[in-house]
């Protein structure tokens, strides 16, 4: 596959990617969140990039704490075979961001609990994880951790300072970046959102950029 240029505004994580998966965490049946995200966020390939939608809505007027998506699409619309499961994200609210992905966020039913997102069937190789985590303006940020197998890549937090909701996409504001996550065959990647300053875990979206593929 032809390598494509990463586009970002911060200088962080810039370089060449092979494939890209985008995920929007939302409440898809809520009339406030009917506008779907397409195209660029901190990174992207084209203005028409596809975003997979994970909704906490159960299709029967209720909410699900846990759920899953299978065969996530790459940003170009092709099926990837990658799976995603979410635990403990029944709540949904809005941020008033102009970006459709950032405007909605999920949170746990229990205020002091974590949200976990598990990725399966990633092709072996190296990945960058962009995790978007912000809630109500000025008060609800996220503390994120990425683990692959037994290895933790540490914790990073988004900000509660002014400017968090601008769409110039700055690492440490709207999102955090975990670079060069090495994934072996059949390894799962666990992304955890932990309570920030407000005591509430939040998540808006995620981008998974493939940097290199194992032979």
JSON list of C-alpha atoms in Angstrom, two decimals:
[
{"chain": "A", "resi": 1, "resn": "UNK", "atom": "CA", "xyz": [0.00, 0.00, 0.00]},
{"chain": "A", "resi": 2, "resn": "UNK", "atom": "CA", "xyz": [1.23, 3.47, -0.78]},
{"chain": "A", "resi": 3, "resn": "UNK", "atom": "CA", "xyz": [2.35, 5.36, 2.29]},
{"chain": "A", "resi": 4, "resn": "UNK", "atom": "CA", "xyz": [0.44, 8.53, 3.05]},
{"chain": "A", "resi": 5, "resn": "UNK", "atom": "CA", "xyz": [1.57, 11.66, 4.84]},
{"chain": "A", "resi": 6, "resn": "UNK", "atom": "CA", "xyz": [0.39, 12.26, 8.38]},
{"chain": "A", "resi": 7, "resn": "UNK", "atom": "CA", "xyz": [-1.18, 15.66, 8.80]},
{"chain": "A", "resi": 8, "resn": "UNK", "atom": "CA", "xyz": [-1.10, 17.36, 12.17]},
{"chain": "A", "resi": 9, "resn": "UNK", "atom": "CA", "xyz": [-0.69, 20.79, 13.66]},
{"chain": "A", "resi": 10, "resn": "UNK", "atom": "CA", "xyz": [1.71, 20.10, 16.50]},
{"chain": "A", "resi": 11, "resn": "UNK", "atom": "CA", "xyz": [4.74, 18.50, 14.92]},
{"chain": "A", "resi": 12, "resn": "UNK", "atom": "CA", "xyz": [4.15, 15.49, 17.19]},
{"chain": "A", "resi": 13, "resn": "UNK", "atom": "CA", "xyz": [3.80, 12.14, 15.50]},
{"chain": "A", "resi": 14, "resn": "UNK", "atom": "CA", "xyz": [4.40, 13.51, 12.03]},
{"chain": "A", "resi": 15, "resn": "UNK", "atom": "CA", "xyz": [5.82, 11.17, 9.45]},
{"chain": "A", "resi": 16, "resn": "UNK", "atom": "CA", "xyz": [4.47, 8.42, 7.23]},
{"chain": "A", "resi": 17, "resn": "UNK", "atom": "CA", "xyz": [1.58, 6.09, 7.97]},
{"chain": "A", "resi": 18, "resn": "UNK", "atom": "CA", "xyz": [0.30, 3.11, 6.02]},
{"chain": "A", "resi": 19, "resn": "UNK", "atom": "CA", "xyz": [-3.29, 2.79, 7.27]},
{"chain": "A", "resi": 20, "resn": "UNK", "atom": "CA", "xyz": [-5.57, 4.65, 9.67]},
{"chain": "A", "resi": 21, "resn": "UNK", "atom": "CA", "xyz": [-8.59, 3.66, 11.80]},
{"chain": "A", "resi": 22, "resn": "UNK", "atom": "CA", "xyz": [-10.87, 6.35, 13.28]},
{"chain": "A", "resi": 23, "resn": "UNK", "atom": "CA", "xyz": [-13.45, 5.80, 16.04]},
{"chain": "A", "resi": 24, "resn": "UNK", "atom": "CA", "xyz": [-16.09, 8.23, 17.34]},
{"chain": "A", "resi": 25, "resn": "UNK", "atom": "CA", "xyz": [-17.57, 7.39, 20.76]},
{"chain": "A", "resi": 26, "resn": "UNK", "atom": "CA", "xyz": [-21.07, 8.86, 20.95]},
{"chain": "A", "resi": 27, "resn": "UNK", "atom": "CA", "xyz": [-24.79, 8.38, 21.52]},
{"chain": "A", "resi": 28, "resn": "UNK", "atom": "CA", "xyz": [-25.84, 7.91, 17.91]},
{"chain": "A", "resi": 29, "resn": "UNK", "atom": "CA", "xyz": [-29.61, 7.88, 18.58]},
{"chain": "A", "resi": 30, "resn": "UNK", "atom": "CA", "xyz": [-29.56, 11.20, 20.45]},
{"chain": "A", "resi": 31, "resn": "UNK", "atom": "CA", "xyz": [-30.83, 14.03, 18.18]},
{"chain": "A", "resi": 32, "resn": "UNK", "atom": "CA", "xyz": [-28.07, 16.29, 19.54]},
{"chain": "A", "resi": 33, "resn": "UNK", "atom": "CA", "xyz": [-25.42, 14.02, 18.00]},
{"chain": "A", "resi": 34, "resn": "UNK", "atom": "CA", "xyz": [-26.81, 13.23, 14.56]},
{"chain": "A", "resi": 35, "resn": "UNK", "atom": "CA", "xyz": [-23.95, 14.97, 12.70]},
{"chain": "A", "resi": 36, "resn": "UNK", "atom": "CA", "xyz": [-21.31, 12.37, 11.89]},
{"chain": "A", "resi": 37, "resn": "UNK", "atom": "CA", "xyz": [-17.59, 13.01, 11.91]},
{"chain": "A", "resi": 38, "resn": "UNK", "atom": "CA", "xyz": [-15.68, 12.69, 8.62]},
{"chain": "A", "resi": 39, "resn": "UNK", "atom": "CA", "xyz": [-12.20, 13.71, 7.52]},
{"chain": "A", "resi": 40, "resn": "UNK", "atom": "CA", "xyz": [-9.28, 14.96, 9.55]},
{"chain": "A", "resi": 41, "resn": "UNK", "atom": "CA", "xyz": [-8.70, 15.32, 13.26]},
{"chain": "A", "resi": 42, "resn": "UNK", "atom": "CA", "xyz": [-5.13, 15.46, 14.62]},
{"chain": "A", "resi": 43, "resn": "UNK", "atom": "CA", "xyz": [-4.18, 13.18, 11.73]},
{"chain": "A", "resi": 44, "resn": "UNK", "atom": "CA", "xyz": [-5.88, 12.08, 8.56]},
{"chain": "A", "resi": 45, "resn": "UNK", "atom": "CA", "xyz": [-5.55, 11.02, 4.96]},
{"chain": "A", "resi": 46, "resn": "UNK", "atom": "CA", "xyz": [-8.37, 12.79, 3.07]},
{"chain": "A", "resi": 47, "resn": "UNK", "atom": "CA", "xyz": [-11.32, 15.09, 3.78]},
{"chain": "A", "resi": 48, "resn": "UNK", "atom": "CA", "xyz": [-13.55, 12.04, 3.29]},
{"chain": "A", "resi": 49, "resn": "UNK", "atom": "CA", "xyz": [-11.91, 9.80, 5.91]},
{"chain": "A", "resi": 50, "resn": "UNK", "atom": "CA", "xyz": [-14.40, 7.31, 7.39]},
{"chain": "A", "resi": 51, "resn": "UNK", "atom": "CA", "xyz": [-15.03, 7.30, 11.16]},
{"chain": "A", "resi": 52, "resn": "UNK", "atom": "CA", "xyz": [-16.39, 4.18, 12.82]},
{"chain": "A", "resi": 53, "resn": "UNK", "atom": "CA", "xyz": [-19.22, 5.00, 15.24]},
{"chain": "A", "resi": 54, "resn": "UNK", "atom": "CA", "xyz": [-19.39, 3.33, 18.64]},
{"chain": "A", "resi": 55, "resn": "UNK", "atom": "CA", "xyz": [-22.71, 4.21, 20.30]},
{"chain": "A", "resi": 56, "resn": "UNK", "atom": "CA", "xyz": [-23.75, 3.58, 23.88]},
{"chain": "A", "resi": 57, "resn": "UNK", "atom": "CA", "xyz": [-27.39, 3.42, 22.68]},
{"chain": "A", "resi": 58, "resn": "UNK", "atom": "CA", "xyz": [-28.82, -0.09, 22.56]},
{"chain": "A", "resi": 59, "resn": "UNK", "atom": "CA", "xyz": [-31.33, 0.48, 19.74]},
{"chain": "A", "resi": 60, "resn": "UNK", "atom": "CA", "xyz": [-34.31, -0.02, 22.09]},
{"chain": "A", "resi": 61, "resn": "UNK", "atom": "CA", "xyz": [-34.30, 3.35, 23.80]},
{"chain": "A", "resi": 62, "resn": "UNK", "atom": "CA", "xyz": [-31.84, 2.30, 26.49]},
{"chain": "A", "resi": 63, "resn": "UNK", "atom": "CA", "xyz": [-28.16, 2.59, 27.27]},
{"chain": "A", "resi": 64, "resn": "UNK", "atom": "CA", "xyz": [-25.44, -0.08, 27.27]},
{"chain": "A", "resi": 65, "resn": "UNK", "atom": "CA", "xyz": [-22.44, 0.02, 29.59]},
{"chain": "A", "resi": 66, "resn": "UNK", "atom": "CA", "xyz": [-20.62, -2.50, 27.40]},
{"chain": "A", "resi": 67, "resn": "UNK", "atom": "CA", "xyz": [-20.52, -3.05, 23.67]},
{"chain": "A", "resi": 68, "resn": "UNK", "atom": "CA", "xyz": [-18.41, -4.01, 20.69]},
{"chain": "A", "resi": 69, "resn": "UNK", "atom": "CA", "xyz": [-17.72, -3.31, 17.02]},
{"chain": "A", "resi": 70, "resn": "UNK", "atom": "CA", "xyz": [-16.35, -5.90, 14.61]},
{"chain": "A", "resi": 71, "resn": "UNK", "atom": "CA", "xyz": [-14.53, -5.37, 11.32]},
{"chain": "A", "resi": 72, "resn": "UNK", "atom": "CA", "xyz": [-13.71, -1.72, 11.85]},
{"chain": "A", "resi": 73, "resn": "UNK", "atom": "CA", "xyz": [-13.22, 0.17, 8.62]},
{"chain": "A", "resi": 74, "resn": "UNK", "atom": "CA", "xyz": [-9.97, 1.79, 7.65]},
{"chain": "A", "resi": 75, "resn": "UNK", "atom": "CA", "xyz": [-10.19, 5.51, 6.89]},
{"chain": "A", "resi": 76, "resn": "UNK", "atom": "CA", "xyz": [-10.51, 4.70, 3.18]},
{"chain": "A", "resi": 77, "resn": "UNK", "atom": "CA", "xyz": [-13.64, 2.61, 3.84]},
{"chain": "A", "resi": 78, "resn": "UNK", "atom": "CA", "xyz": [-12.08, -0.83, 3.43]},
{"chain": "A", "resi": 79, "resn": "UNK", "atom": "CA", "xyz": [-12.82, -3.46, 6.09]},
{"chain": "A", "resi": 80, "resn": "UNK", "atom": "CA", "xyz": [-9.89, -4.02, 8.44]},
{"chain": "A", "resi": 81, "resn": "UNK", "atom": "CA", "xyz": [-10.85, -7.10, 10.47]},
{"chain": "A", "resi": 82, "resn": "UNK", "atom": "CA", "xyz": [-9.95, -5.18, 13.66]},
{"chain": "A", "resi": 83, "resn": "UNK", "atom": "CA", "xyz": [-12.35, -5.53, 16.58]},
{"chain": "A", "resi": 84, "resn": "UNK", "atom": "CA", "xyz": [-13.14, -3.10, 19.39]},
{"chain": "A", "resi": 85, "resn": "UNK", "atom": "CA", "xyz": [-14.90, -3.68, 22.70]},
{"chain": "A", "resi": 86, "resn": "UNK", "atom": "CA", "xyz": [-15.90, -1.08, 25.28]},
{"chain": "A", "resi": 87, "resn": "UNK", "atom": "CA", "xyz": [-16.63, -1.57, 28.95]},
{"chain": "A", "resi": 88, "resn": "UNK", "atom": "CA", "xyz": [-18.29, 0.80, 31.40]},
{"chain": "A", "resi": 89, "resn": "UNK", "atom": "CA", "xyz": [-19.38, 3.67, 29.16]},
{"chain": "A", "resi": 90, "resn": "UNK", "atom": "CA", "xyz": [-23.16, 4.02, 29.53]},
{"chain": "A", "resi": 91, "resn": "UNK", "atom": "CA", "xyz": [-23.25, 7.80, 29.99]},
{"chain": "A", "resi": 92, "resn": "UNK", "atom": "CA", "xyz": [-23.20, 10.39, 27.21]},
{"chain": "A", "resi": 93, "resn": "UNK", "atom": "CA", "xyz": [-23.16, 14.19, 27.20]},
{"chain": "A", "resi": 94, "resn": "UNK", "atom": "CA", "xyz": [-22.04, 17.13, 25.08]},
{"chain": "A", "resi": 95, "resn": "UNK", "atom": "CA", "xyz": [-19.17, 19.63, 25.16]},
{"chain": "A", "resi": 96, "resn": "UNK", "atom": "CA", "xyz": [-20.38, 22.34, 22.72]},
{"chain": "A", "resi": 97, "resn": "UNK", "atom": "CA", "xyz": [-17.31, 21.74, 20.54]},
{"chain": "A", "resi": 98, "resn": "UNK", "atom": "CA", "xyz": [-17.76, 22.58, 16.86]},
{"chain": "A", "resi": 99, "resn": "UNK", "atom": "CA", "xyz": [-16.23, 19.23, 15.93]},
{"chain": "A", "resi": 100, "resn": "UNK", "atom": "CA", "xyz": [-18.82, 16.39, 15.77]},
{"chain": "A", "resi": 101, "resn": "UNK", "atom": "CA", "xyz": [-16.47, 13.86, 17.36]},
{"chain": "A", "resi": 102, "resn": "UNK", "atom": "CA", "xyz": [-15.41, 16.18, 20.19]},
{"chain": "A", "resi": 103, "resn": "UNK", "atom": "CA", "xyz": [-18.96, 17.42, 20.80]},
{"chain": "A", "resi": 104, "resn": "UNK", "atom": "CA", "xyz": [-20.08, 14.12, 22.34]},
{"chain": "A", "resi": 105, "resn": "UNK", "atom": "CA", "xyz": [-18.35, 12.06, 25.00]},
{"chain": "A", "resi": 106, "resn": "UNK", "atom": "CA", "xyz": [-19.02, 8.89, 26.96]},
{"chain": "A", "resi": 107, "resn": "UNK", "atom": "CA", "xyz": [-18.51, 8.35, 30.69]},
{"chain": "A", "resi": 108, "resn": "UNK", "atom": "CA", "xyz": [-19.11, 5.55, 33.23]},
{"chain": "A", "resi": 109, "resn": "UNK", "atom": "CA", "xyz": [-22.25, 5.10, 35.30]},
{"chain": "A", "resi": 110, "resn": "UNK", "atom": "CA", "xyz": [-20.05, 5.17, 38.41]},
{"chain": "A", "resi": 111, "resn": "UNK", "atom": "CA", "xyz": [-18.18, 8.45, 38.72]},
{"chain": "A", "resi": 112, "resn": "UNK", "atom": "CA", "xyz": [-14.95, 7.00, 40.08]},
{"chain": "A", "resi": 113, "resn": "UNK", "atom": "CA", "xyz": [-14.71, 4.12, 37.60]},
{"chain": "A", "resi": 114, "resn": "UNK", "atom": "CA", "xyz": [-12.62, 3.64, 34.46]},
{"chain": "A", "resi": 115, "resn": "UNK", "atom": "CA", "xyz": [-13.62, 3.19, 30.81]},
{"chain": "A", "resi": 116, "resn": "UNK", "atom": "CA", "xyz": [-11.74, 0.46, 28.97]},
{"chain": "A", "resi": 117, "resn": "UNK", "atom": "CA", "xyz": [-11.41, 0.00, 25.22]},
{"chain": "A", "resi": 118, "resn": "UNK", "atom": "CA", "xyz": [-9.85, -3.21, 23.90]},
{"chain": "A", "resi": 119, "resn": "UNK", "atom": "CA", "xyz": [-8.54, -3.55, 20.34]},
{"chain": "A", "resi": 120, "resn": "UNK", "atom": "CA", "xyz": [-8.18, -7.03, 18.83]},
{"chain": "A", "resi": 121, "resn": "UNK", "atom": "CA", "xyz": [-6.90, -8.44, 15.52]},
{"chain": "A", "resi": 122, "resn": "UNK", "atom": "CA", "xyz": [-4.57, -5.53, 14.83]},
{"chain": "A", "resi": 123, "resn": "UNK", "atom": "CA", "xyz": [-2.15, -6.55, 12.05]},
{"chain": "A", "resi": 124, "resn": "UNK", "atom": "CA", "xyz": [1.31, -7.01, 13.62]},
{"chain": "A", "resi": 125, "resn": "UNK", "atom": "CA", "xyz": [3.35, -3.84, 13.43]},
{"chain": "A", "resi": 126, "resn": "UNK", "atom": "CA", "xyz": [3.85, -0.41, 14.96]},
{"chain": "A", "resi": 127, "resn": "UNK", "atom": "CA", "xyz": [1.04, 2.02, 15.77]},
{"chain": "A", "resi": 128, "resn": "UNK", "atom": "CA", "xyz": [0.43, 5.52, 17.10]},
{"chain": "A", "resi": 129, "resn": "UNK", "atom": "CA", "xyz": [-2.68, 5.96, 19.27]},
{"chain": "A", "resi": 130, "resn": "UNK", "atom": "CA", "xyz": [-4.41, 9.35, 19.39]},
{"chain": "A", "resi": 131, "resn": "UNK", "atom": "CA", "xyz": [-7.00, 9.34, 22.18]},
{"chain": "A", "resi": 132, "resn": "UNK", "atom": "CA", "xyz": [-9.47, 12.25, 22.52]},
{"chain": "A", "resi": 133, "resn": "UNK", "atom": "CA", "xyz": [-10.80, 12.73, 26.05]},
{"chain": "A", "resi": 134, "resn": "UNK", "atom": "CA", "xyz": [-12.68, 15.78, 27.25]},
{"chain": "A", "resi": 135, "resn": "UNK", "atom": "CA", "xyz": [-16.04, 16.48, 28.83]},
{"chain": "A", "resi": 136, "resn": "UNK", "atom": "CA", "xyz": [-17.70, 19.65, 30.04]},
{"chain": "A", "resi": 137, "resn": "UNK", "atom": "CA", "xyz": [-15.69, 22.82, 29.35]},
{"chain": "A", "resi": 138, "resn": "UNK", "atom": "CA", "xyz": [-13.03, 23.64, 31.90]},
{"chain": "A", "resi": 139, "resn": "UNK", "atom": "CA", "xyz": [-13.80, 20.81, 34.31]},
{"chain": "A", "resi": 140, "resn": "UNK", "atom": "CA", "xyz": [-13.73, 17.31, 32.78]},
{"chain": "A", "resi": 141, "resn": "UNK", "atom": "CA", "xyz": [-10.48, 16.01, 31.33]},
{"chain": "A", "resi": 142, "resn": "UNK", "atom": "CA", "xyz": [-9.20, 12.49, 30.83]},
{"chain": "A", "resi": 143, "resn": "UNK", "atom": "CA", "xyz": [-6.22, 10.50, 32.10]},
{"chain": "A", "resi": 144, "resn": "UNK", "atom": "CA", "xyz": [-5.32, 7.85, 29.52]},
{"chain": "A", "resi": 145, "resn": "UNK", "atom": "CA", "xyz": [-3.15, 4.74, 29.60]},
{"chain": "A", "resi": 146, "resn": "UNK", "atom": "CA", "xyz": [-2.26, 2.38, 26.75]},
{"chain": "A", "resi": 147, "resn": "UNK", "atom": "CA", "xyz": [-1.12, -1.20, 27.36]},
{"chain": "A", "resi": 148, "resn": "UNK", "atom": "CA", "xyz": [-0.04, -3.83, 24.85]},
{"chain": "A", "resi": 149, "resn": "UNK", "atom": "CA", "xyz": [0.41, -7.27, 26.33]},
{"chain": "A", "resi": 150, "resn": "UNK", "atom": "CA", "xyz": [2.16, -6.80, 29.67]},
{"chain": "A", "resi": 151, "resn": "UNK", "atom": "CA", "xyz": [3.76, -3.48, 28.70]},
{"chain": "A", "resi": 152, "resn": "UNK", "atom": "CA", "xyz": [2.30, -0.13, 29.77]},
{"chain": "A", "resi": 153, "resn": "UNK", "atom": "CA", "xyz": [3.12, 2.95, 27.73]},
{"chain": "A", "resi": 154, "resn": "UNK", "atom": "CA", "xyz": [2.37, 5.19, 30.70]},
{"chain": "A", "resi": 155, "resn": "UNK", "atom": "CA", "xyz": [-0.34, 7.73, 31.51]},
{"chain": "A", "resi": 156, "resn": "UNK", "atom": "CA", "xyz": [-1.06, 11.04, 29.80]},
{"chain": "A", "resi": 157, "resn": "UNK", "atom": "CA", "xyz": [-3.78, 13.62, 30.54]},
{"chain": "A", "resi": 158, "resn": "UNK", "atom": "CA", "xyz": [-5.68, 16.18, 28.51]},
{"chain": "A", "resi": 159, "resn": "UNK", "atom": "CA", "xyz": [-6.02, 19.72, 29.82]},
{"chain": "A", "resi": 160, "resn": "UNK", "atom": "CA", "xyz": [-8.81, 21.65, 31.53]},
{"chain": "A", "resi": 161, "resn": "UNK", "atom": "CA", "xyz": [-7.27, 25.00, 30.52]},
{"chain": "A", "resi": 162, "resn": "UNK", "atom": "CA", "xyz": [-8.88, 27.42, 28.08]},
{"chain": "A", "resi": 163, "resn": "UNK", "atom": "CA", "xyz": [-8.56, 26.47, 24.42]},
{"chain": "A", "resi": 164, "resn": "UNK", "atom": "CA", "xyz": [-9.13, 22.74, 24.91]},
{"chain": "A", "resi": 165, "resn": "UNK", "atom": "CA", "xyz": [-12.04, 22.78, 22.43]},
{"chain": "A", "resi": 166, "resn": "UNK", "atom": "CA", "xyz": [-10.27, 24.54, 19.54]},
{"chain": "A", "resi": 167, "resn": "UNK", "atom": "CA", "xyz": [-9.93, 22.41, 16.42]},
{"chain": "A", "resi": 168, "resn": "UNK", "atom": "CA", "xyz": [-6.26, 23.13, 15.78]},
{"chain": "A", "resi": 169, "resn": "UNK", "atom": "CA", "xyz": [-5.61, 19.76, 17.48]},
{"chain": "A", "resi": 170, "resn": "UNK", "atom": "CA", "xyz": [-2.84, 20.13, 20.03]},
{"chain": "A", "resi": 171, "resn": "UNK", "atom": "CA", "xyz": [-1.47, 17.13, 21.93]},
{"chain": "A", "resi": 172, "resn": "UNK", "atom": "CA", "xyz": [-2.22, 17.48, 25.64]},
{"chain": "A", "resi": 173, "resn": "UNK", "atom": "CA", "xyz": [-5.31, 19.61, 24.96]},
{"chain": "A", "resi": 174, "resn": "UNK", "atom": "CA", "xyz": [-8.00, 17.72, 23.07]},
{"chain": "A", "resi": 175, "resn": "UNK", "atom": "CA", "xyz": [-6.07, 14.47, 22.85]},
{"chain": "A", "resi": 176, "resn": "UNK", "atom": "CA", "xyz": [-3.02, 12.54, 24.02]},
{"chain": "A", "resi": 177, "resn": "UNK", "atom": "CA", "xyz": [-0.59, 10.70, 21.76]},
{"chain": "A", "resi": 178, "resn": "UNK", "atom": "CA", "xyz": [1.06, 7.34, 22.42]},
{"chain": "A", "resi": 179, "resn": "UNK", "atom": "CA", "xyz": [3.70, 6.67, 19.78]},
{"chain": "A", "resi": 180, "resn": "UNK", "atom": "CA", "xyz": [5.23, 3.53, 18.29]},
{"chain": "A", "resi": 181, "resn": "UNK", "atom": "CA", "xyz": [3.17, 0.89, 20.09]},
{"chain": "A", "resi": 182, "resn": "UNK", "atom": "CA", "xyz": [4.63, -2.44, 18.93]},
{"chain": "A", "resi": 183, "resn": "UNK", "atom": "CA", "xyz": [1.87, -5.03, 18.44]},
{"chain": "A", "resi": 184, "resn": "UNK", "atom": "CA", "xyz": [2.68, -8.69, 17.86]},
{"chain": "A", "resi": 185, "resn": "UNK", "atom": "CA", "xyz": [0.36, -11.24, 16.26]},
{"chain": "A", "resi": 186, "resn": "UNK", "atom": "CA", "xyz": [-2.77, -11.92, 18.35]},
{"chain": "A", "resi": 187, "resn": "UNK", "atom": "CA", "xyz": [-1.85, -9.24, 20.92]},
{"chain": "A", "resi": 188, "resn": "UNK", "atom": "CA", "xyz": [-4.60, -7.06, 22.34]},
{"chain": "A", "resi": 189, "resn": "UNK", "atom": "CA", "xyz": [-4.19, -3.35, 23.03]},
{"chain": "A", "resi": 190, "resn": "UNK", "atom": "CA", "xyz": [-6.01, -1.94, 26.06]},
{"chain": "A", "resi": 191, "resn": "UNK", "atom": "CA", "xyz": [-6.81, 1.77, 26.23]},
{"chain": "A", "resi": 192, "resn": "UNK", "atom": "CA", "xyz": [-8.04, 2.96, 29.63]},
{"chain": "A", "resi": 193, "resn": "UNK", "atom": "CA", "xyz": [-9.63, 6.31, 30.42]},
{"chain": "A", "resi": 194, "resn": "UNK", "atom": "CA", "xyz": [-9.30, 7.13, 34.12]},
{"chain": "A", "resi": 195, "resn": "UNK", "atom": "CA", "xyz": [-10.94, 9.91, 36.15]},
{"chain": "A", "resi": 196, "resn": "UNK", "atom": "CA", "xyz": [-9.38, 13.31, 35.62]},
{"chain": "A", "resi": 197, "resn": "UNK", "atom": "CA", "xyz": [-9.58, 16.43, 37.77]},
{"chain": "A", "resi": 198, "resn": "UNK", "atom": "CA", "xyz": [-13.38, 16.22, 38.04]},
{"chain": "A", "resi": 199, "resn": "UNK", "atom": "CA", "xyz": [-13.27, 12.58, 39.17]},
{"chain": "A", "resi": 200, "resn": "UNK", "atom": "CA", "xyz": [-14.99, 11.39, 35.96]},
{"chain": "A", "resi": 201, "resn": "UNK", "atom": "CA", "xyz": [-13.45, 9.30, 33.16]},
{"chain": "A", "resi": 202, "resn": "UNK", "atom": "CA", "xyz": [-14.33, 10.51, 29.64]},
{"chain": "A", "resi": 203, "resn": "UNK", "atom": "CA", "xyz": [-13.66, 9.59, 26.01]},
{"chain": "A", "resi": 204, "resn": "UNK", "atom": "CA", "xyz": [-14.62, 11.24, 22.70]},
{"chain": "A", "resi": 205, "resn": "UNK", "atom": "CA", "xyz": [-12.67, 9.45, 20.01]},
{"chain": "A", "resi": 206, "resn": "UNK", "atom": "CA", "xyz": [-9.58, 7.58, 18.91]},
{"chain": "A", "resi": 207, "resn": "UNK", "atom": "CA", "xyz": [-7.30, 7.37, 15.89]},
{"chain": "A", "resi": 208, "resn": "UNK", "atom": "CA", "xyz": [-5.03, 4.37, 15.34]},
{"chain": "A", "resi": 209, "resn": "UNK", "atom": "CA", "xyz": [-2.27, 5.06, 12.81]},
{"chain": "A", "resi": 210, "resn": "UNK", "atom": "CA", "xyz": [-0.31, 2.13, 11.38]},
{"chain": "A", "resi": 211, "resn": "UNK", "atom": "CA", "xyz": [3.36, 3.17, 11.05]},
{"chain": "A", "resi": 212, "resn": "UNK", "atom": "CA", "xyz": [4.99, -0.10, 10.01]},
{"chain": "A", "resi": 213, "resn": "UNK", "atom": "CA", "xyz": [3.85, -3.65, 9.33]},
{"chain": "A", "resi": 214, "resn": "UNK", "atom": "CA", "xyz": [5.70, -6.74, 10.51]},
{"chain": "A", "resi": 215, "resn": "UNK", "atom": "CA", "xyz": [6.97, -9.00, 7.74]}
]
